[in-house]
Coordinates of C-alpha atoms in Angstrom, one line a residue:
M1 CA 134.6 126.1 117.3
S2 CA 133.6 123.5 119.8
R3 CA 133.1 120.3 119.9
G4 CA 131.5 117.3 121.6
R5 CA 130.9 113.2 121.5
L6 CA 128.8 110.7 123.2
S7 CA 128.6 106.9 123.0
V8 CA 126.0 105.3 125.1
T9 CA 124.5 101.8 125.0
M10 CA 120.5 102.4 125.3
E11 CA 119.1 101.6 128.8
S12 CA 115.7 102.6 127.9
L13 CA 113.9 103.7 124.5
T14 CA 114.3 107.2 124.8
E15 CA 117.2 109.4 126.5
F16 CA 118.2 112.9 126.5
F17 CA 121.5 114.5 126.4
S18 CA 122.9 117.9 126.6
I19 CA 124.9 120.0 124.1
E20 CA 126.5 123.2 125.7
V21 CA 126.1 125.9 123.0
E22 CA 128.7 129.0 123.3
E23 CA 128.3 132.6 122.3
G24 CA 128.5 133.6 118.9
Q25 CA 127.9 130.3 117.0
Q26 CA 126.6 130.5 113.5
W27 CA 125.9 126.5 113.1
L28 CA 126.0 123.5 114.9
A29 CA 126.6 120.2 112.9
L30 CA 125.7 116.6 114.3
R31 CA 126.4 113.3 113.0
L32 CA 125.0 110.1 114.1
H33 CA 126.1 106.3 114.0
F34 CA 124.1 103.1 114.6
E35 CA 125.3 99.5 115.0
V36 CA 123.2 98.4 111.6
E37 CA 122.8 100.1 108.2
Q38 CA 119.0 101.0 109.0
S39 CA 118.2 101.1 112.5
W40 CA 115.0 103.3 112.3
A41 CA 116.4 105.0 115.5
R42 CA 115.3 108.8 115.9
A43 CA 116.7 111.9 116.9
Y44 CA 115.5 115.3 117.8
L45 CA 117.3 118.4 118.6
W46 CA 115.6 121.3 121.1
D47 CA 117.6 124.7 121.0
A48 CA 118.0 126.9 124.5
E49 CA 115.0 128.3 123.8
H50 CA 113.0 124.8 123.6
S51 CA 112.1 124.9 120.1
L52 CA 112.7 121.8 117.9
R53 CA 115.2 122.3 115.3
F54 CA 115.2 119.1 113.8
C55 CA 113.5 115.5 113.6
F56 CA 115.5 112.7 112.2
L57 CA 114.9 109.2 111.5
D58 CA 117.6 106.6 110.5
G59 CA 116.7 105.0 107.4
G60 CA 119.9 104.1 106.4
N61 CA 121.0 107.1 104.5
E62 CA 122.6 110.3 105.4
R63 CA 123.4 110.8 109.2
L64 CA 125.0 114.0 109.1
I65 CA 122.3 117.2 110.1
I66 CA 123.3 120.9 109.9
V67 CA 121.1 123.5 111.6
H68 CA 122.7 127.0 110.8
E69 CA 121.8 130.6 111.1
Q70 CA 121.1 130.7 107.2
P71 CA 118.6 128.2 105.2
E72 CA 120.8 127.8 102.5
S73 CA 123.4 125.8 104.7
T74 CA 120.6 124.5 106.9
S75 CA 119.9 120.8 106.4
P76 CA 116.1 120.0 104.8
I77 CA 115.2 118.1 108.0
A78 CA 116.2 121.1 110.3
I79 CA 114.9 124.6 110.8
P80 CA 117.1 127.4 110.3
G81 CA 117.8 130.4 112.5
S82 CA 119.7 131.8 115.5
I83 CA 122.3 129.4 117.1
M84 CA 121.7 130.9 120.5
P85 CA 123.9 130.0 123.2
G86 CA 123.0 127.7 126.4
T87 CA 122.1 124.1 126.9
W88 CA 120.7 122.5 123.6
R89 CA 118.9 119.0 124.2
L90 CA 119.1 115.8 122.1
E91 CA 117.1 113.3 122.2
L92 CA 117.6 110.0 121.1
S93 CA 115.1 107.0 120.5
A94 CA 116.3 103.6 120.2
N95 CA 115.6 100.1 121.3
P96 CA 117.2 99.4 124.6
G97 CA 120.5 97.5 124.5
K98 CA 121.4 99.5 121.3
Q99 CA 124.7 101.4 120.6
V100 CA 124.4 105.2 119.5
E101 CA 127.2 107.5 119.1
A102 CA 126.7 111.0 118.2
E103 CA 129.4 113.7 117.5
W104 CA 128.9 117.6 117.2
D105 CA 130.8 120.7 116.2
T106 CA 129.5 124.2 116.8
G107 CA 131.2 127.3 114.9
S108 CA 131.1 130.3 112.8
G109 CA 132.0 131.3 109.5
P110 CA 131.9 128.9 106.4
L111 CA 130.9 125.2 107.4
P112 CA 134.1 123.1 107.1
E113 CA 134.5 120.5 104.1
P114 CA 133.3 117.5 105.8
Y115 CA 130.1 119.4 106.3
Q116 CA 129.0 120.1 103.1
S117 CA 126.4 118.0 102.2
E118 CA 125.3 117.3 98.5
Q119 CA 121.6 117.5 99.8
L120 CA 122.1 121.2 100.0
Q121 CA 123.5 121.6 96.5
G122 CA 121.9 123.8 93.8
D123 CA 118.8 126.3 94.2
R124 CA 116.3 125.5 96.9
E125 CA 112.6 126.6 97.6
Y126 CA 112.9 127.3 101.4
W127 CA 109.8 126.2 103.2
S128 CA 110.8 127.5 106.8
S129 CA 111.9 131.1 107.9
G130 CA 113.1 130.0 111.3
G131 CA 111.6 132.7 112.7
E132 CA 112.4 132.9 116.4
H133 CA 109.8 131.3 118.6
A134 CA 108.1 130.4 115.6
G135 CA 108.6 126.4 116.0
F136 CA 108.8 123.6 113.4
V137 CA 106.5 125.6 111.2
L138 CA 106.3 125.7 107.2
D139 CA 105.5 129.4 107.0
R140 CA 107.3 130.2 103.9
Y141 CA 105.5 127.7 101.8
D142 CA 102.9 128.9 99.5
W143 CA 100.0 127.0 99.6
K144 CA 98.2 129.2 96.9
K145 CA 100.7 129.5 94.4
V146 CA 99.4 128.4 90.9
W147 CA 101.8 126.3 89.1
Q148 CA 99.6 125.7 86.0
E149 CA 96.5 127.7 84.8
G150 CA 93.4 125.6 83.8
S151 CA 90.6 123.5 85.3
R152 CA 91.6 119.5 84.2
W153 CA 92.6 116.8 85.6
Y154 CA 96.5 116.9 87.3
K155 CA 98.6 113.9 87.6
G156 CA 100.2 113.0 90.7
D157 CA 101.3 111.0 93.4
F158 CA 100.5 110.9 97.1
H159 CA 103.0 108.6 98.7
T160 CA 106.7 109.0 98.3
H161 CA 110.3 108.7 100.0
T162 CA 113.6 110.1 99.6
V163 CA 117.0 109.3 101.4
L164 CA 115.6 111.9 104.1
S165 CA 114.3 108.7 105.6
D166 CA 114.4 105.1 103.9
G167 CA 114.0 106.0 100.3
K168 CA 117.2 105.5 97.8
M169 CA 116.5 108.6 95.7
T170 CA 117.6 112.2 96.7
Q171 CA 115.1 115.0 96.7
R172 CA 116.5 116.2 93.4
M173 CA 116.2 112.7 91.8
N174 CA 112.2 112.4 93.1
R175 CA 111.5 115.9 91.3
E176 CA 113.5 114.7 88.1
Q177 CA 111.9 111.4 87.8
A178 CA 108.5 113.0 88.5
V179 CA 109.0 115.0 85.3
K180 CA 110.0 112.0 83.4
Q181 CA 106.7 110.3 84.5
G182 CA 104.6 113.1 83.7
L183 CA 103.5 114.1 86.8
D184 CA 102.2 117.4 87.6
F185 CA 102.3 117.0 91.5
F186 CA 103.8 114.9 94.4
T187 CA 103.3 114.8 98.0
A188 CA 106.5 114.6 100.1
T189 CA 105.9 112.0 102.6
D190 CA 109.2 110.5 104.1
H191 CA 108.7 108.6 107.4
N192 CA 108.0 110.6 110.7
V193 CA 110.4 113.6 108.9
L194 CA 109.1 116.9 107.6
S195 CA 111.0 118.4 105.1
T196 CA 111.7 122.2 105.4
S197 CA 113.3 123.0 101.7
W198 CA 113.6 121.4 98.6
P199 CA 115.4 121.7 95.0
I200 CA 113.8 123.9 92.9
G201 CA 111.9 122.4 89.8
D202 CA 108.9 122.2 87.4
V203 CA 106.7 119.9 89.4
L204 CA 104.8 121.0 92.6
V205 CA 105.9 119.1 95.6
I206 CA 103.4 119.4 98.2
P207 CA 104.7 119.0 102.2
G208 CA 103.6 116.1 104.0
V209 CA 104.9 113.0 106.6
E210 CA 104.0 109.5 106.5
I211 CA 103.3 108.9 110.3
T212 CA 104.6 105.5 110.6
A213 CA 104.4 103.0 113.7
G214 CA 104.4 99.3 114.0
D215 CA 100.7 99.2 114.1
G216 CA 100.1 101.2 110.7
H217 CA 100.8 104.0 108.7
W218 CA 99.1 107.3 107.6
N219 CA 99.6 110.2 105.5
A220 CA 99.3 113.7 106.8
L221 CA 99.0 115.4 103.1
G222 CA 99.6 119.0 103.3
L223 CA 101.0 119.3 106.9
R224 CA 101.9 122.9 107.8
Q225 CA 104.0 122.3 111.1
W226 CA 105.3 119.5 113.1
M227 CA 103.1 117.6 115.3
D228 CA 104.5 115.7 118.7
W229 CA 104.3 111.8 117.3
R230 CA 107.2 111.0 119.5
S231 CA 107.1 107.8 121.7
S232 CA 107.8 110.1 124.5
A233 CA 104.9 112.4 124.2
G234 CA 102.5 112.5 127.2
D235 CA 99.9 110.1 125.0
G236 CA 102.6 107.8 123.8
G237 CA 102.4 109.7 120.3
L238 CA 102.1 107.1 117.5
T239 CA 102.6 103.9 119.3
T240 CA 98.7 104.4 121.1
Q241 CA 95.5 104.7 120.2
Q242 CA 95.1 108.0 122.0
G243 CA 98.3 109.4 120.4
M244 CA 97.3 108.4 116.6
D245 CA 93.7 109.8 117.3
R246 CA 95.3 113.4 118.6
L247 CA 97.6 113.6 115.7
M248 CA 95.0 113.2 113.2
K249 CA 93.0 115.6 114.9
E250 CA 95.9 118.0 114.8
A251 CA 96.7 117.2 111.4
A252 CA 93.1 117.9 110.0
E253 CA 93.0 121.3 112.3
Q254 CA 96.0 122.2 110.2
G255 CA 94.0 121.7 107.1
A256 CA 96.3 118.2 106.1
V257 CA 94.5 115.7 104.6
C258 CA 94.2 112.3 106.8
S259 CA 94.8 109.2 104.7
I260 CA 95.3 105.6 105.8
N261 CA 98.1 104.0 103.9
H262 CA 98.2 100.3 102.3
P263 CA 95.3 99.3 105.0
M264 CA 95.3 95.5 103.7
L265 CA 98.8 95.0 103.2
A266 CA 100.3 92.9 105.7
P267 CA 102.6 93.4 108.0
W268 CA 101.8 97.0 107.5
A269 CA 97.9 97.2 107.7
W270 CA 96.3 99.2 109.9
Q271 CA 95.8 98.0 113.1
Y272 CA 94.6 100.8 115.2
G273 CA 91.2 99.5 115.5
E274 CA 89.7 102.5 117.5
T275 CA 90.3 104.9 114.9
S276 CA 87.0 106.7 114.0
L277 CA 86.5 106.9 110.1
S278 CA 85.0 110.1 110.9
A279 CA 88.9 111.1 111.5
V280 CA 89.5 109.8 108.2
H281 CA 89.6 111.7 105.0
S282 CA 91.1 109.4 102.3
I283 CA 92.2 105.9 101.9
E284 CA 95.3 104.7 99.9
I285 CA 93.3 102.0 98.0
W286 CA 96.3 101.1 95.3
N287 CA 100.2 101.0 96.7
D288 CA 103.0 100.3 94.5
P289 CA 101.4 97.6 92.1
T290 CA 104.9 96.2 91.2
Y291 CA 105.4 94.8 94.9
S292 CA 103.7 91.1 94.5
P293 CA 101.5 91.1 97.6
N294 CA 99.8 94.5 96.6
P295 CA 97.3 93.4 93.8
V296 CA 95.4 91.3 96.4
A297 CA 96.0 94.0 99.0
A298 CA 94.3 96.4 96.7
E299 CA 91.2 94.3 95.7
K300 CA 90.8 93.9 99.6
A301 CA 91.0 97.8 100.0
L302 CA 88.2 98.1 97.0
E303 CA 86.2 95.6 99.0
L304 CA 86.7 97.6 102.3
W305 CA 86.0 100.9 100.4
S306 CA 82.9 99.6 99.3
V307 CA 81.4 99.1 102.8
C308 CA 82.8 102.6 103.8
W309 CA 80.4 104.0 101.1
N310 CA 77.6 101.5 101.7
A311 CA 77.6 103.0 105.5
G312 CA 77.4 106.5 104.5
H313 CA 81.4 107.2 105.0
K314 CA 82.3 108.8 101.7
L315 CA 86.1 108.6 102.0
T316 CA 88.1 109.5 99.0
G317 CA 89.8 106.7 97.2
I318 CA 93.6 107.6 96.2
G319 CA 96.9 105.8 95.1
G320 CA 100.4 105.9 96.1
S321 CA 103.8 104.6 94.4
D322 CA 105.2 104.6 98.1
S323 CA 108.4 104.8 95.6
H324 CA 111.4 103.9 97.7
M325 CA 114.0 102.5 94.6
L326 CA 115.9 104.0 92.2
P327 CA 114.2 103.9 88.9
T328 CA 116.6 101.3 87.6
E329 CA 115.5 98.9 90.3
R330 CA 112.7 96.5 90.8
Y331 CA 111.4 93.6 92.8
E332 CA 113.0 90.2 92.1
D333 CA 109.5 89.0 91.3
C334 CA 108.6 91.7 89.1
D335 CA 110.0 92.7 85.3
M336 CA 108.9 96.2 86.0
P337 CA 110.4 98.7 88.0
S338 CA 109.2 100.4 91.0
L339 CA 108.5 104.0 89.9
I340 CA 107.3 107.4 91.4
G341 CA 103.7 107.9 90.0
D342 CA 102.8 104.3 89.7
P343 CA 99.9 104.4 90.1
A344 CA 99.2 107.6 89.2
T345 CA 96.5 109.4 91.0
Y346 CA 94.4 112.3 88.7
V347 CA 92.8 115.2 90.9
W348 CA 90.3 117.6 89.3
C349 CA 91.5 121.0 89.8
E350 CA 90.2 124.9 88.7
H351 CA 94.4 125.3 88.7
L352 CA 97.3 123.5 89.7
S353 CA 98.1 125.0 93.4
A354 CA 98.9 122.6 96.4
E355 CA 95.6 124.1 98.0
S356 CA 93.2 123.1 94.9
V357 CA 95.1 119.9 95.0
L358 CA 94.1 119.0 98.6
E359 CA 90.8 120.6 98.4
G360 CA 90.1 118.1 95.1
V361 CA 90.8 115.1 97.4
R362 CA 88.5 116.4 100.0
R363 CA 85.6 116.6 97.6
G364 CA 86.6 113.3 95.9
H365 CA 87.2 114.6 92.4
V366 CA 89.7 111.7 91.9
Y367 CA 90.6 108.9 89.8
V368 CA 93.5 106.5 90.0
S369 CA 95.3 104.8 87.1
R370 CA 98.4 102.8 86.0
G371 CA 98.1 103.8 82.3
P372 CA 94.7 104.4 81.0
V373 CA 93.5 108.2 80.8
L374 CA 90.0 109.1 81.6
E375 CA 87.7 111.9 80.6
A376 CA 83.8 111.5 81.8
A377 CA 80.7 113.5 80.9
I378 CA 78.3 112.5 83.9
R379 CA 74.9 113.9 83.4
A380 CA 71.5 114.1 85.3
G381 CA 68.9 116.6 84.5
R382 CA 70.5 119.6 83.2
D383 CA 73.3 119.2 85.2
E384 CA 76.6 117.9 84.2
Y385 CA 79.1 116.1 87.2
R386 CA 82.4 114.8 87.8
F387 CA 83.7 111.8 90.0
G388 CA 82.9 112.8 93.3
S389 CA 80.1 114.6 92.9
D390 CA 76.8 114.6 94.7
M391 CA 74.0 114.6 92.0
S392 CA 71.0 114.7 94.3
A393 CA 69.9 118.2 93.3
A394 CA 69.8 117.0 89.6
F395 CA 66.1 116.6 89.5
A396 CA 65.2 118.6 92.7
G397 CA 61.8 120.7 91.6
K398 CA 61.6 119.1 88.1
D399 CA 58.5 117.9 87.1
A400 CA 59.9 115.4 84.8
A401 CA 58.2 112.0 84.6
E402 CA 59.9 109.7 87.2
D403 CA 60.4 107.2 84.2
N404 CA 62.4 109.5 82.1
R405 CA 64.9 110.3 85.1
M406 CA 68.2 109.0 84.0
I407 CA 72.2 109.5 84.4
Y408 CA 73.7 109.5 81.4
C409 CA 77.6 108.5 81.7
T410 CA 79.9 108.7 78.7
L411 CA 83.4 107.3 79.5
R412 CA 86.2 107.9 77.0
I413 CA 89.6 106.0 77.8
T414 CA 93.0 106.4 76.1
S415 CA 94.7 103.2 76.8
E416 CA 97.6 101.2 75.3
A417 CA 95.8 97.9 76.6
N418 CA 92.6 96.4 75.8
V419 CA 90.2 97.1 78.9
Q420 CA 87.2 95.9 80.3
V421 CA 85.1 98.6 82.3
A422 CA 82.5 97.5 85.4
L423 CA 79.8 99.7 86.6
V424 CA 80.1 99.5 90.5
H425 CA 76.7 100.5 91.7
N426 CA 76.6 100.5 95.9
G427 CA 79.3 97.7 95.8
R428 CA 78.0 95.4 93.2
I429 CA 78.8 95.2 89.6
D430 CA 75.7 96.5 88.0
S431 CA 76.9 96.5 84.4
S432 CA 80.2 95.6 82.7
Q433 CA 81.0 96.1 79.0
A434 CA 83.4 93.7 77.5
A435 CA 87.0 94.2 76.8
V436 CA 87.2 96.3 73.8
S437 CA 90.4 96.9 71.8
A438 CA 92.6 99.4 72.5
Q439 CA 92.5 102.5 69.6
E440 CA 95.3 103.4 67.5
E441 CA 96.9 106.8 67.3
G442 CA 96.1 107.7 70.8
Q443 CA 92.0 107.9 70.0
P444 CA 90.0 107.1 73.0
I445 CA 87.5 104.4 73.6
I446 CA 84.1 105.7 73.8
L447 CA 81.5 103.7 76.3
E448 CA 78.1 104.7 77.4
W449 CA 75.5 104.1 79.9
A450 CA 72.1 105.3 80.7
I451 CA 71.1 104.4 84.6
P452 CA 67.9 104.8 85.7
W453 CA 67.6 107.4 88.3
E454 CA 66.3 105.8 91.6
S455 CA 64.4 108.4 93.9
E456 CA 64.5 106.5 96.9
G457 CA 67.3 105.7 98.9
Y458 CA 71.0 106.2 98.5
H459 CA 73.1 105.4 95.7
W460 CA 76.7 105.7 94.4
Y461 CA 78.2 104.8 91.3
R462 CA 81.9 104.4 90.3
F463 CA 84.3 102.5 87.4
D464 CA 86.5 99.8 87.8
I465 CA 88.6 99.3 84.8
R466 CA 90.5 96.3 84.2
D467 CA 93.0 94.6 81.4
E468 CA 91.6 91.1 79.6
A469 CA 93.1 89.3 82.5
G470 CA 90.9 91.0 85.0
Q471 CA 94.0 92.9 86.2
L472 CA 93.2 96.3 88.0
L473 CA 94.2 99.4 85.5
A474 CA 92.4 102.1 87.1
F475 CA 89.2 102.9 89.2
T476 CA 87.3 106.4 89.6
N477 CA 85.7 107.9 93.0
P478 CA 81.9 107.4 93.1
V479 CA 79.3 109.7 91.7
Y480 CA 76.0 109.6 94.5
H481 CA 72.7 111.0 94.9
G482 CA 70.6 110.6 98.0
S483 CA 71.6 110.7 101.6
K484 CA 72.6 108.2 104.3
Q485 CA 73.7 109.5 107.6
P486 CA 77.0 107.9 108.7
Q487 CA 76.8 106.4 112.0
P488 CA 79.8 106.4 114.1
M489 CA 82.0 103.6 113.0
T490 CA 85.5 102.4 114.0
W491 CA 88.1 100.8 112.2
S492 CA 87.7 97.4 113.9
E493 CA 83.8 97.6 113.1
L494 CA 84.7 98.4 109.5
I495 CA 86.7 95.0 108.8
T496 CA 84.1 92.8 110.6
R497 CA 81.4 94.4 108.4
A498 CA 83.6 93.8 105.4
D499 CA 84.5 90.3 106.6
L500 CA 88.0 91.1 106.3
S501 CA 89.4 90.0 109.5
E502 CA 91.9 88.0 107.8
I503 CA 94.5 90.2 106.2

């Protein structure tokens, strides 16, 4: 077993250090130390073949990382595989002037007791094989695996955190709490960390990352391999507009959904003004409702989203709990805990798999709710549609009289709270059905609309559901008909058009 240590005061934002690995080693254990509990420092380890073996962000939790030949002993932010001899490279990023310490051991045989991590206890599913020269790739994750059969609305959460970044729950706790919340799936979106394994459980976990920078956060939902988001990347990575544009392009090419998080929530609102809307698939309209600034931020995001749709940019609206806390904790000014699955995002899928959930988001077959459960029957002509659908072909080639063309909507709402439902047409409330008493014994409230078909132009319709005090309880993605060719538009132009410059 060989051992090394370094203690350095950072002279620049990023510095590199060598780790010499001898022949015959089976594992490398590295422990980091920082001046403060939550430094947000970053670390990356490159092996002698120049392959990335872990990426780390200091959110104030476990600072021990194990790289091992076997997946069972490898940290869930690291890649298993050969511990080849030669010079490995440790990359540290922290603010200049900060003190950083690192100590490491390499060895063969069983891991010594100090390196036994609670993160690795129990049965796990392993997402990366660690094949030689494969890189930081989730090549063992089964995107097509069917977790549940049947076409229906599946309940999930697209924004979660664990102790692998700055959350308080372990991976196992996240999965267990998701079961308690009745979720079918959630996406793992730790800050600038891509998980490579997860404890086995009954809820589908979809790989992802929250790409996190000072000027905004976005989720890469369904990311299949690490992207170079480092500030030391040639284009500045997540610290520059050019770098963010590249990262969104690369994520989309992998098949990931690019979703801007809490876009109107200061100080984490999206500030990369030259981001093209064509690079974005979805917007997180509703973030953790128990955080007191979020209700206002969600209303602004709804306004912004309406402007997107009016301009022909049909981005999908989703929600995310952004869960960081233990289920027993809450914000000081809120009497409800901050929980995974609040709000929940429901996605219509033919069956439950990672692939089908991501495709459902791309198609806009989504609604978001803090409680009300929705079922909708939307009919135009002889065809039926669901949220997110294009109805343009409903009357194509039909000889029915123009004045008989209607869109019929029946909304069934199961809710413990009294509700009022607004039909939003092209960004304006077209009609609103007053508060309705919640039904007993789980019986749904049934509301109906007959909407005249407008043959000219481009039209979209969504439902906003609120309680009697006007607080948001749920919203749907729009159905639409007609076409509007979206013009190139940047985020700054969208903010200006929405008259939301003051966040």
